[in-house]
C-alpha positions as semicolon CSV with decimal commas, in nm:
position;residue;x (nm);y (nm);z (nm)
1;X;-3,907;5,711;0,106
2;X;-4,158;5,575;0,403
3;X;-4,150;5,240;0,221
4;X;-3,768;5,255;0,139
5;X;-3,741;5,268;0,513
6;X;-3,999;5,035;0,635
7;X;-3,856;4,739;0,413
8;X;-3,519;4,861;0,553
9;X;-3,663;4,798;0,931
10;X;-3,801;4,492;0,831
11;X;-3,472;4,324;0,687
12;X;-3,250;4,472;1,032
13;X;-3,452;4,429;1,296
14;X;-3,464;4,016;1,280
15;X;-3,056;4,085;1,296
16;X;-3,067;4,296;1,592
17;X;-3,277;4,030;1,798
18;X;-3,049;3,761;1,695
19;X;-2,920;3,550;1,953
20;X;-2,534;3,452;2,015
21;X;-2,462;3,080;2,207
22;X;-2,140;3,076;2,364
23;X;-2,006;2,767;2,438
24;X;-1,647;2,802;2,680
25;X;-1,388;2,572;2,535
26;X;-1,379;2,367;2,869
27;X;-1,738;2,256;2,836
28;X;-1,706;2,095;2,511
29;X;-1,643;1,762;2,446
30;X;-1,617;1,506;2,721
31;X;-1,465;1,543;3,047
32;X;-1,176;1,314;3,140
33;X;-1,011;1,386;2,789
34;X;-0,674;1,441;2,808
35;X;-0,488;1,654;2,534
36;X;-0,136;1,612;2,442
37;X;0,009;1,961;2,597
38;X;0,205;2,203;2,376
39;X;0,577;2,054;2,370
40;X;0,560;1,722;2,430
41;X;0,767;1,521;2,166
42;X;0,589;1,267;1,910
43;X;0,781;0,977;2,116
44;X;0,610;1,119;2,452
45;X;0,242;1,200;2,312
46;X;0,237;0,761;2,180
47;X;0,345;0,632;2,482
48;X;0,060;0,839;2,663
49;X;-0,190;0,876;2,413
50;X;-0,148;0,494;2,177
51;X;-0,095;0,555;1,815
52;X;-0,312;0,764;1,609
53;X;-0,561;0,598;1,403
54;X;-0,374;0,847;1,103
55;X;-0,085;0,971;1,095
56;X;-0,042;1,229;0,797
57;X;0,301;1,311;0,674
58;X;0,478;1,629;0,751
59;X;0,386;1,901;0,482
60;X;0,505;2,276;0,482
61;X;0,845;2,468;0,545
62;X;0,829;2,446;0,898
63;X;0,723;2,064;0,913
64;X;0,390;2,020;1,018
65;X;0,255;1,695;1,053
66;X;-0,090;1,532;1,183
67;X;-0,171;1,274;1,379
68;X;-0,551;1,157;1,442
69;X;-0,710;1,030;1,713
70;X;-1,094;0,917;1,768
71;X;-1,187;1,217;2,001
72;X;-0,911;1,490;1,874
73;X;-0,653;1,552;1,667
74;X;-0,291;1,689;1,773
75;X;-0,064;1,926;1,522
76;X;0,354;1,840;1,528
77;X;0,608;2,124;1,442
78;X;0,862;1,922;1,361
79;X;0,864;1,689;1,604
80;X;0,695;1,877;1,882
81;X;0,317;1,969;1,975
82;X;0,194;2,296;1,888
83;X;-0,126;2,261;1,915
84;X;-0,448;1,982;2,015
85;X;-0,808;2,002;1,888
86;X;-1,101;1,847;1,975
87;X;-1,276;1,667;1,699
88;X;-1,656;1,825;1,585
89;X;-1,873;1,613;1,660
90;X;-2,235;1,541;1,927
91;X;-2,146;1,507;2,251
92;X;-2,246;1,145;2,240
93;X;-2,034;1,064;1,969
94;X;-1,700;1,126;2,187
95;X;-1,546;0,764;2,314
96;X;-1,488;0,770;2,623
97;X;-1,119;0,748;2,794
98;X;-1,050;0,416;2,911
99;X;-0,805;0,511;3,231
């Protein structure tokens, strides 16, 4: 029983020191990087943003489609944005907005 609990200390306490890195979402990436807001039509997110390096076609009952950029990559519901995400990637590896 002692050694039933010691190897059960050994194997939880390395979990209970563990240590949890929270990042907020407005210190990732790069700063200067403007996403395409929620509700702005395809038409309005290329004549701000250029045209996406892909452009995936719309999949899915409602149609969701994807376009990709270098630095993030924006989600269509039909033809409106839902949602923006910044790519995963090192800091470093972000281009940097040419405004």
């Amino acid at each position: 029983m002692k050694l039933f609990c010691f190897l059960t200390l050994l194997v939880i306490a390395p979990i209970t020191l563990a240590e949890e890195i929270a990042i907020p979402v407005g210190h990732q990436g790069i700063s200067g990087l403007d996403l395409p807001k929620k509700g702005l039509t395809m038409t309005q997110v290329e004549s701000a943003h250029g045209s996406a390096a892909v452009k995936h076609e719309a999949t899915g009952q409602p149609p969701i489609t994807r376009w990709e950029y270098d630095n993030y990559i924006v989600y269509f519901e039909g033809d409106r944005v839902i949602h923006s995400v910044l790519r995963h990637k090192p800091k470093a590896q972000y281009k940097t907005p040419s405004n």
